[in-house]
Amino acid sequence: MKKTVGFIGWRGMVGSVLLKRMLEENDFDKFNFIFFSTSQVGVKNPSLNKEISKGFLKDAYNLDELRELDIIITCQGSFYTNKIYSLLRFSGWMGYWIDAASDLRMKKSSLIVLDPINYKNIKKSLENGVKTFIGGNCTVSLMMLALGGLFRNDLIEWISFSTYQAASGGGSGYIMDLLKQISFLNKYLSKNLNLSTSILKIEKKITKITKNKNFPQRSSLAPLILNLIPWIDSKMQNGQSREEWKMEKETNKILSRKKSQEIKIDGTCVRVGSLRCHSQSFLIKLKKNIDLKSIEEVISHDNEWVSVVPNEKYESLHRLTPLSVSGTLKIPIGRLRKSSIGDKYLSAFSIGDQLLWGAAEPLRRVLRFLL
Ligand code: HSE
């Protein structure tokens, strides 16, 4: 008999990307799906297939309805998880909870899912009765897919990183801000950009416009266009941002590392004006001196999505950019070279789609394991 899955938060950005992937992979034929809503109960279901389009949206806050489900998959966000998860569990519900929100990630009873990296652990957890599976932070998942071979072969002593994170990671409001900022600037540029104007004059005017108090920045709180924001999420006591803190903590949890064997990972997380791809620059201290060719082989053979981009200008400009990766499951890693700091130090740069491998895809794949 098919298992019954409740889908919550399917209209948001991550939910929509997940839904599209599930359609592409025919996931909707594999389970009975019930669509829930927090705001539009009773409205017609999305028309995804004959069966689904017959139904109507159920109330995502109705515990009796939720308790009937074998599996809940939610992209509704933290507010919903915090409101419903504990109530459901306390009421005795023993189904599988699959969640994109971060709140349950570090709980002992949940597993962070990224199956190309921790497939064995997912399998073992399912056998051991784990019922709560959470997608990792996007930056963490994308780093782990890119460096999977180095993690798997226990070659990493520590990692120092800088990220270049897309607007999408901040939510749809960030993307909207970015687009409005472009439009705002264009009002001036469309009239004043001509060859006879001094470029420094235009630069001065454009900079002034971005500092105008009316410059759109409702979600981003600072201009994203022509700028960057070196802070993502809240402040931790040690001075890291929460996004930076997650890199070490979640990675070691995904790798099931004991405290004494944790890999040290630290750096700076930065928001930039790309739309939906996160990029990351790494300086990696390896445990031993390995030649670059062997490193490239270890990296490229680890999973089917990662590929090594030759450390050449042309290849980097065309295959190692957010625009070349956007909307795909590709995880290119390039700029691979031994650092001038020493033989054990490796420089690398990688990219991944924040909404796909960074959010939706690990959830979709764990759902398939529950078949
Ligand atoms: N925290 C990430 C970001 C996205 O702000 O880019 C969610 O994983």
Short mmCIF file of N, CA and C in Angstrom, two decimals, residues 68-214:
data_model
loop_
_atom_site.label_atom_id
_atom_site.label_comp_id
_atom_site.label_asym_id
_atom_site.label_seq_id
_atom_site.Cartn_x
_atom_site.Cartn_y
_atom_site.Cartn_z
N GLU A 68 -2.93 11.43 10.93
CA GLU A 68 -3.29 10.33 10.02
C GLU A 68 -2.17 10.02 9.02
N LEU A 69 -1.17 10.91 8.95
CA LEU A 69 -0.18 10.80 7.88
C LEU A 69 0.96 9.85 8.26
N ASP A 70 1.53 9.17 7.25
CA ASP A 70 2.74 8.37 7.49
C ASP A 70 3.97 9.26 7.49
N ILE A 71 3.91 10.29 6.63
CA ILE A 71 5.09 11.15 6.44
C ILE A 71 4.60 12.60 6.31
N ILE A 72 5.36 13.51 6.92
CA ILE A 72 5.09 14.94 6.70
C ILE A 72 6.36 15.53 6.09
N ILE A 73 6.19 16.27 5.02
CA ILE A 73 7.34 16.97 4.45
C ILE A 73 6.99 18.46 4.47
N THR A 74 7.83 19.25 5.13
CA THR A 74 7.48 20.66 5.28
C THR A 74 8.60 21.61 4.85
N CYS A 75 8.21 22.59 4.08
CA CYS A 75 9.10 23.70 3.72
C CYS A 75 8.45 24.98 4.21
N GLN A 76 7.61 24.86 5.22
CA GLN A 76 6.82 26.01 5.69
C GLN A 76 7.67 26.97 6.53
N GLY A 77 8.79 26.46 7.06
CA GLY A 77 9.67 27.35 7.83
C GLY A 77 9.60 27.11 9.33
N SER A 78 10.45 27.85 10.03
CA SER A 78 10.65 27.65 11.47
C SER A 78 9.39 27.84 12.30
N PHE A 79 8.62 28.87 11.94
CA PHE A 79 7.45 29.19 12.75
C PHE A 79 6.53 27.96 12.83
N TYR A 80 6.32 27.35 11.69
CA TYR A 80 5.43 26.19 11.64
C TYR A 80 6.03 25.00 12.39
N THR A 81 7.30 24.73 12.16
CA THR A 81 7.97 23.61 12.83
C THR A 81 7.86 23.78 14.34
N ASN A 82 8.16 24.97 14.81
CA ASN A 82 8.14 25.20 16.26
C ASN A 82 6.74 25.09 16.85
N LYS A 83 5.76 25.43 16.06
CA LYS A 83 4.39 25.39 16.57
C LYS A 83 3.82 23.97 16.58
N ILE A 84 4.18 23.18 15.57
CA ILE A 84 3.47 21.91 15.37
C ILE A 84 4.26 20.65 15.77
N TYR A 85 5.57 20.65 15.53
CA TYR A 85 6.34 19.40 15.67
C TYR A 85 6.19 18.76 17.04
N SER A 86 6.43 19.52 18.10
CA SER A 86 6.39 18.94 19.45
C SER A 86 4.98 18.49 19.81
N LEU A 87 4.00 19.31 19.44
CA LEU A 87 2.60 18.94 19.73
C LEU A 87 2.26 17.59 19.11
N LEU A 88 2.70 17.44 17.87
CA LEU A 88 2.41 16.19 17.15
C LEU A 88 3.09 15.00 17.82
N ARG A 89 4.37 15.19 18.12
CA ARG A 89 5.12 14.09 18.76
C ARG A 89 4.53 13.76 20.13
N PHE A 90 4.20 14.80 20.92
CA PHE A 90 3.64 14.56 22.26
C PHE A 90 2.29 13.84 22.16
N SER A 91 1.62 14.07 21.04
CA SER A 91 0.31 13.42 20.90
C SER A 91 0.48 11.95 20.50
N GLY A 92 1.75 11.52 20.34
CA GLY A 92 1.99 10.11 20.06
C GLY A 92 2.20 9.80 18.58
N TRP A 93 2.27 10.83 17.75
CA TRP A 93 2.45 10.57 16.31
C TRP A 93 3.86 10.02 16.05
N MET A 94 3.93 8.90 15.34
CA MET A 94 5.21 8.22 15.14
C MET A 94 5.66 8.25 13.67
N GLY A 95 5.05 9.14 12.89
CA GLY A 95 5.39 9.18 11.46
C GLY A 95 6.75 9.85 11.20
N TYR A 96 7.10 9.90 9.92
CA TYR A 96 8.37 10.52 9.52
C TYR A 96 8.15 12.01 9.27
N TRP A 97 9.04 12.82 9.84
CA TRP A 97 8.99 14.27 9.68
C TRP A 97 10.21 14.69 8.87
N ILE A 98 9.97 15.26 7.69
CA ILE A 98 11.07 15.71 6.83
C ILE A 98 10.95 17.23 6.70
N ASP A 99 12.01 17.95 7.03
CA ASP A 99 11.87 19.39 7.23
C ASP A 99 13.04 20.17 6.60
N ALA A 100 12.71 21.29 5.97
CA ALA A 100 13.76 22.15 5.42
C ALA A 100 14.26 23.16 6.46
N ALA A 101 13.46 23.42 7.49
CA ALA A 101 13.84 24.45 8.48
C ALA A 101 14.97 23.93 9.38
N SER A 102 15.70 24.86 9.96
CA SER A 102 16.92 24.48 10.69
C SER A 102 16.67 24.05 12.13
N ASP A 103 15.48 24.34 12.66
CA ASP A 103 15.28 24.25 14.12
C ASP A 103 15.59 22.90 14.75
N LEU A 104 15.31 21.80 14.04
CA LEU A 104 15.49 20.47 14.66
C LEU A 104 16.83 19.83 14.29
N ARG A 105 17.63 20.54 13.48
CA ARG A 105 18.84 19.93 12.94
C ARG A 105 19.79 19.36 13.98
N MET A 106 20.04 20.13 15.03
CA MET A 106 21.07 19.71 15.97
C MET A 106 20.51 18.83 17.10
N LYS A 107 19.22 18.50 17.06
CA LYS A 107 18.64 17.62 18.08
C LYS A 107 19.22 16.22 17.93
N LYS A 108 19.43 15.56 19.05
CA LYS A 108 19.97 14.20 19.03
C LYS A 108 19.09 13.23 18.26
N SER A 109 17.78 13.47 18.35
CA SER A 109 16.85 12.52 17.74
C SER A 109 16.66 12.75 16.24
N SER A 110 17.31 13.80 15.66
CA SER A 110 17.14 13.99 14.22
C SER A 110 18.44 13.78 13.48
N LEU A 111 18.27 13.45 12.20
CA LEU A 111 19.43 13.26 11.34
C LEU A 111 19.42 14.35 10.26
N ILE A 112 20.59 14.94 10.01
CA ILE A 112 20.68 15.88 8.88
C ILE A 112 20.93 15.03 7.63
N VAL A 113 20.11 15.26 6.61
CA VAL A 113 20.20 14.36 5.45
C VAL A 113 20.94 15.00 4.27
N LEU A 114 21.90 14.27 3.75
CA LEU A 114 22.62 14.64 2.53
C LEU A 114 23.18 13.31 2.00
N ASP A 115 22.32 12.56 1.33
CA ASP A 115 22.64 11.15 1.08
C ASP A 115 23.90 10.88 0.25
N PRO A 116 24.30 11.75 -0.68
CA PRO A 116 25.57 11.43 -1.35
C PRO A 116 26.74 11.41 -0.36
N ILE A 117 26.55 12.03 0.78
CA ILE A 117 27.61 12.07 1.79
C ILE A 117 27.32 11.08 2.93
N ASN A 118 26.09 11.07 3.44
CA ASN A 118 25.84 10.22 4.62
C ASN A 118 24.75 9.17 4.37
N TYR A 119 24.79 8.57 3.20
CA TYR A 119 23.80 7.54 2.86
C TYR A 119 23.77 6.41 3.89
N LYS A 120 24.97 5.93 4.27
CA LYS A 120 25.04 4.80 5.21
C LYS A 120 24.36 5.16 6.52
N ASN A 121 24.60 6.38 6.94
CA ASN A 121 24.02 6.83 8.20
C ASN A 121 22.49 6.96 8.10
N ILE A 122 22.01 7.40 6.95
CA ILE A 122 20.56 7.50 6.75
C ILE A 122 19.95 6.10 6.84
N LYS A 123 20.60 5.16 6.17
CA LYS A 123 20.10 3.77 6.15
C LYS A 123 20.08 3.20 7.57
N LYS A 124 21.20 3.42 8.27
CA LYS A 124 21.30 2.90 9.64
C LYS A 124 20.24 3.55 10.54
N SER A 125 20.06 4.86 10.36
CA SER A 125 19.09 5.57 11.19
C SER A 125 17.67 5.07 10.94
N LEU A 126 17.37 4.79 9.67
CA LEU A 126 16.03 4.26 9.36
C LEU A 126 15.84 2.90 10.04
N GLU A 127 16.89 2.08 9.99
CA GLU A 127 16.80 0.76 10.65
C GLU A 127 16.64 0.90 12.16
N ASN A 128 17.28 1.96 12.70
CA ASN A 128 17.22 2.16 14.15
C ASN A 128 15.99 2.95 14.60
N GLY A 129 15.11 3.26 13.67
CA GLY A 129 13.85 3.90 14.06
C GLY A 129 13.88 5.41 14.15
N VAL A 130 14.91 6.05 13.57
CA VAL A 130 14.90 7.53 13.55
C VAL A 130 13.74 7.98 12.66
N LYS A 131 13.03 9.00 13.11
CA LYS A 131 11.82 9.43 12.37
C LYS A 131 11.88 10.88 11.93
N THR A 132 12.96 11.58 12.28
CA THR A 132 13.01 13.01 11.98
C THR A 132 14.25 13.29 11.11
N PHE A 133 14.01 13.76 9.90
CA PHE A 133 15.09 13.97 8.93
C PHE A 133 15.05 15.42 8.45
N ILE A 134 16.17 16.09 8.63
CA ILE A 134 16.20 17.53 8.36
C ILE A 134 17.25 17.82 7.29
N GLY A 135 16.90 18.70 6.36
CA GLY A 135 17.86 19.14 5.35
C GLY A 135 18.91 20.03 6.01
N GLY A 136 20.13 19.94 5.54
CA GLY A 136 21.21 20.75 6.12
C GLY A 136 21.15 22.19 5.67
N ASN A 137 21.91 23.02 6.31
CA ASN A 137 22.08 24.40 5.84
C ASN A 137 22.65 24.35 4.42
N CYS A 138 22.17 25.26 3.57
CA CYS A 138 22.57 25.20 2.16
C CYS A 138 24.09 25.28 1.97
N THR A 139 24.72 26.17 2.69
CA THR A 139 26.16 26.37 2.51
C THR A 139 26.91 25.11 2.93
N VAL A 140 26.43 24.49 4.00
CA VAL A 140 27.06 23.25 4.48
C VAL A 140 26.90 22.14 3.44
N SER A 141 25.67 21.94 2.97
CA SER A 141 25.43 20.85 2.02
C SER A 141 26.25 21.05 0.74
N LEU A 142 26.30 22.30 0.26
CA LEU A 142 27.01 22.55 -0.99
C LEU A 142 28.51 22.36 -0.81
N MET A 143 29.04 22.77 0.33
CA MET A 143 30.47 22.55 0.61
C MET A 143 30.76 21.05 0.67
N MET A 144 29.88 20.31 1.34
CA MET A 144 30.15 18.88 1.54
C MET A 144 30.08 18.10 0.24
N LEU A 145 29.17 18.50 -0.65
CA LEU A 145 29.10 17.82 -1.95
C LEU A 145 30.36 18.11 -2.77
N ALA A 146 30.84 19.34 -2.68
CA ALA A 146 32.04 19.72 -3.46
C ALA A 146 33.29 19.02 -2.91
N LEU A 147 33.40 18.95 -1.60
CA LEU A 147 34.61 18.40 -0.98
C LEU A 147 34.41 16.97 -0.48
N GLY A 148 33.33 16.32 -0.95
CA GLY A 148 32.95 14.99 -0.45
C GLY A 148 34.11 14.00 -0.43
N GLY A 149 34.90 13.98 -1.51
CA GLY A 149 36.01 13.02 -1.60
C GLY A 149 37.05 13.25 -0.53
N LEU A 150 37.28 14.51 -0.20
CA LEU A 150 38.29 14.82 0.82
C LEU A 150 37.77 14.44 2.21
N PHE A 151 36.47 14.68 2.43
CA PHE A 151 35.88 14.27 3.73
C PHE A 151 35.90 12.75 3.85
N ARG A 152 35.46 12.07 2.79
CA ARG A 152 35.31 10.61 2.84
C ARG A 152 36.65 9.93 3.10
N ASN A 153 37.71 10.50 2.53
CA ASN A 153 39.03 9.89 2.71
C ASN A 153 39.78 10.47 3.89
N ASP A 154 39.08 11.20 4.71
CA ASP A 154 39.64 11.79 5.94
C ASP A 154 40.96 12.53 5.67
N LEU A 155 40.91 13.40 4.66
CA LEU A 155 42.13 14.11 4.26
C LEU A 155 42.19 15.53 4.82
N ILE A 156 41.12 15.96 5.50
CA ILE A 156 41.06 17.37 5.88
C ILE A 156 41.41 17.58 7.35
N GLU A 157 42.38 18.48 7.57
CA GLU A 157 42.67 18.86 8.98
C GLU A 157 41.77 20.03 9.39
N TRP A 158 41.76 21.06 8.57
CA TRP A 158 40.83 22.17 8.81
C TRP A 158 40.49 22.89 7.51
N ILE A 159 39.42 23.67 7.57
CA ILE A 159 39.01 24.47 6.40
C ILE A 159 38.77 25.91 6.83
N SER A 160 39.31 26.84 6.07
CA SER A 160 38.96 28.24 6.23
C SER A 160 38.18 28.63 4.96
N PHE A 161 37.05 29.28 5.13
CA PHE A 161 36.20 29.57 3.96
C PHE A 161 35.77 31.02 3.90
N SER A 162 35.41 31.47 2.71
CA SER A 162 34.63 32.70 2.52
C SER A 162 33.48 32.32 1.61
N THR A 163 32.29 32.77 1.93
CA THR A 163 31.17 32.43 1.06
C THR A 163 30.70 33.67 0.30
N TYR A 164 30.00 33.39 -0.79
CA TYR A 164 29.40 34.44 -1.62
C TYR A 164 27.97 33.97 -1.85
N GLN A 165 27.08 34.28 -0.91
CA GLN A 165 25.76 33.64 -0.88
C GLN A 165 24.68 34.44 -1.60
N ALA A 166 23.89 33.72 -2.36
CA ALA A 166 22.88 34.34 -3.22
C ALA A 166 21.74 34.96 -2.42
N ALA A 167 21.03 35.86 -3.07
CA ALA A 167 19.87 36.50 -2.46
C ALA A 167 18.82 35.48 -2.04
N SER A 168 18.64 34.42 -2.83
CA SER A 168 17.59 33.43 -2.53
C SER A 168 17.73 32.84 -1.13
N GLY A 169 18.96 32.74 -0.63
CA GLY A 169 19.18 32.18 0.70
C GLY A 169 18.51 33.00 1.79
N GLY A 170 18.30 34.27 1.53
CA GLY A 170 17.64 35.13 2.50
C GLY A 170 16.11 35.10 2.36
N GLY A 171 15.63 34.39 1.34
CA GLY A 171 14.19 34.31 1.10
C GLY A 171 13.78 35.16 -0.10
N SER A 172 12.52 35.02 -0.48
CA SER A 172 12.07 35.70 -1.70
C SER A 172 12.16 37.23 -1.55
N GLY A 173 12.05 37.73 -0.31
CA GLY A 173 12.12 39.17 -0.08
C GLY A 173 13.48 39.74 -0.50
N TYR A 174 14.53 38.95 -0.32
CA TYR A 174 15.86 39.42 -0.73
C TYR A 174 15.95 39.53 -2.24
N ILE A 175 15.37 38.53 -2.93
CA ILE A 175 15.42 38.57 -4.40
C ILE A 175 14.63 39.79 -4.87
N MET A 176 13.48 40.00 -4.25
CA MET A 176 12.64 41.14 -4.64
C MET A 176 13.40 42.45 -4.40
N ASP A 177 14.08 42.57 -3.26
CA ASP A 177 14.88 43.77 -2.99
C ASP A 177 15.91 43.99 -4.09
N LEU A 178 16.61 42.90 -4.42
CA LEU A 178 17.67 43.00 -5.44
C LEU A 178 17.09 43.49 -6.76
N LEU A 179 15.95 42.93 -7.15
CA LEU A 179 15.35 43.33 -8.43
C LEU A 179 14.86 44.77 -8.39
N LYS A 180 14.29 45.15 -7.24
CA LYS A 180 13.82 46.55 -7.12
C LYS A 180 15.00 47.51 -7.13
N GLN A 181 16.11 47.08 -6.54
CA GLN A 181 17.30 47.94 -6.53
C GLN A 181 17.81 48.16 -7.96
N ILE A 182 17.78 47.06 -8.76
CA ILE A 182 18.19 47.18 -10.17
C ILE A 182 17.27 48.18 -10.88
N SER A 183 15.98 48.00 -10.63
CA SER A 183 15.00 48.86 -11.30
C SER A 183 15.17 50.33 -10.87
N PHE A 184 15.42 50.53 -9.59
CA PHE A 184 15.62 51.88 -9.04
C PHE A 184 16.80 52.58 -9.74
N LEU A 185 17.89 51.83 -9.86
CA LEU A 185 19.08 52.40 -10.51
C LEU A 185 18.81 52.68 -11.99
N ASN A 186 18.03 51.79 -12.58
CA ASN A 186 17.78 51.90 -14.01
C ASN A 186 17.02 53.18 -14.37
N LYS A 187 16.24 53.68 -13.40
CA LYS A 187 15.50 54.93 -13.67
C LYS A 187 16.49 56.03 -14.02
N TYR A 188 17.61 56.06 -13.32
CA TYR A 188 18.63 57.07 -13.60
C TYR A 188 19.44 56.69 -14.84
N LEU A 189 19.87 55.41 -14.87
CA LEU A 189 20.78 55.00 -15.94
C LEU A 189 20.13 55.07 -17.32
N SER A 190 18.87 54.71 -17.41
CA SER A 190 18.23 54.68 -18.73
C SER A 190 18.22 56.08 -19.37
N LYS A 191 18.28 57.12 -18.52
CA LYS A 191 18.27 58.48 -19.09
C LYS A 191 19.67 59.08 -19.21
N ASN A 192 20.57 58.62 -18.35
CA ASN A 192 21.85 59.34 -18.24
C ASN A 192 23.08 58.58 -18.70
N LEU A 193 22.89 57.31 -19.10
CA LEU A 193 24.06 56.55 -19.51
C LEU A 193 24.37 56.81 -20.97
N ASN A 194 25.23 57.75 -21.22
CA ASN A 194 25.67 57.92 -22.60
C ASN A 194 27.17 58.15 -22.64
N LEU A 195 27.72 57.91 -23.80
CA LEU A 195 29.18 57.84 -23.92
C LEU A 195 29.88 59.15 -23.57
N SER A 196 29.16 60.25 -23.69
CA SER A 196 29.83 61.53 -23.45
C SER A 196 29.95 61.88 -21.96
N THR A 197 29.21 61.14 -21.11
CA THR A 197 29.26 61.46 -19.68
C THR A 197 30.51 60.82 -19.05
N SER A 198 31.13 61.55 -18.16
CA SER A 198 32.32 61.00 -17.49
C SER A 198 31.90 59.83 -16.60
N ILE A 199 32.67 58.74 -16.67
CA ILE A 199 32.31 57.53 -15.93
C ILE A 199 32.35 57.80 -14.42
N LEU A 200 33.25 58.65 -13.99
CA LEU A 200 33.32 58.94 -12.54
C LEU A 200 32.13 59.77 -12.08
N LYS A 201 31.61 60.55 -13.00
CA LYS A 201 30.41 61.33 -12.67
C LYS A 201 29.21 60.39 -12.46
N ILE A 202 29.12 59.41 -13.36
CA ILE A 202 28.02 58.44 -13.23
C ILE A 202 28.21 57.63 -11.93
N GLU A 203 29.44 57.20 -11.70
CA GLU A 203 29.74 56.40 -10.49
C GLU A 203 29.31 57.16 -9.24
N LYS A 204 29.64 58.46 -9.21
CA LYS A 204 29.31 59.27 -8.04
C LYS A 204 27.80 59.35 -7.83
N LYS A 205 27.10 59.55 -8.93
CA LYS A 205 25.65 59.69 -8.85
C LYS A 205 24.99 58.36 -8.41
N ILE A 206 25.51 57.26 -9.02
CA ILE A 206 24.95 55.93 -8.70
C ILE A 206 25.19 55.61 -7.23
N THR A 207 26.37 55.89 -6.73
CA THR A 207 26.68 55.63 -5.32
C THR A 207 25.73 56.44 -4.44
N LYS A 208 25.49 57.69 -4.84
CA LYS A 208 24.59 58.54 -4.06
C LYS A 208 23.17 57.95 -4.03
N ILE A 209 22.75 57.44 -5.18
CA ILE A 209 21.39 56.86 -5.24
C ILE A 209 21.28 55.66 -4.29
N THR A 210 22.31 54.80 -4.27
CA THR A 210 22.24 53.61 -3.40
C THR A 210 22.20 53.99 -1.93
N LYS A 211 22.67 55.20 -1.61
CA LYS A 211 22.66 55.62 -0.20
C LYS A 211 21.40 56.39 0.17
N ASN A 212 20.57 56.63 -0.84
CA ASN A 212 19.30 57.34 -0.60
C ASN A 212 18.42 56.52 0.34
N LYS A 213 17.74 57.18 1.25
CA LYS A 213 16.94 56.41 2.23
C LYS A 213 15.75 55.69 1.59
N ASN A 214 15.40 56.09 0.39
CA ASN A 214 14.31 55.40 -0.31
C ASN A 214 14.78 54.20 -1.14
#
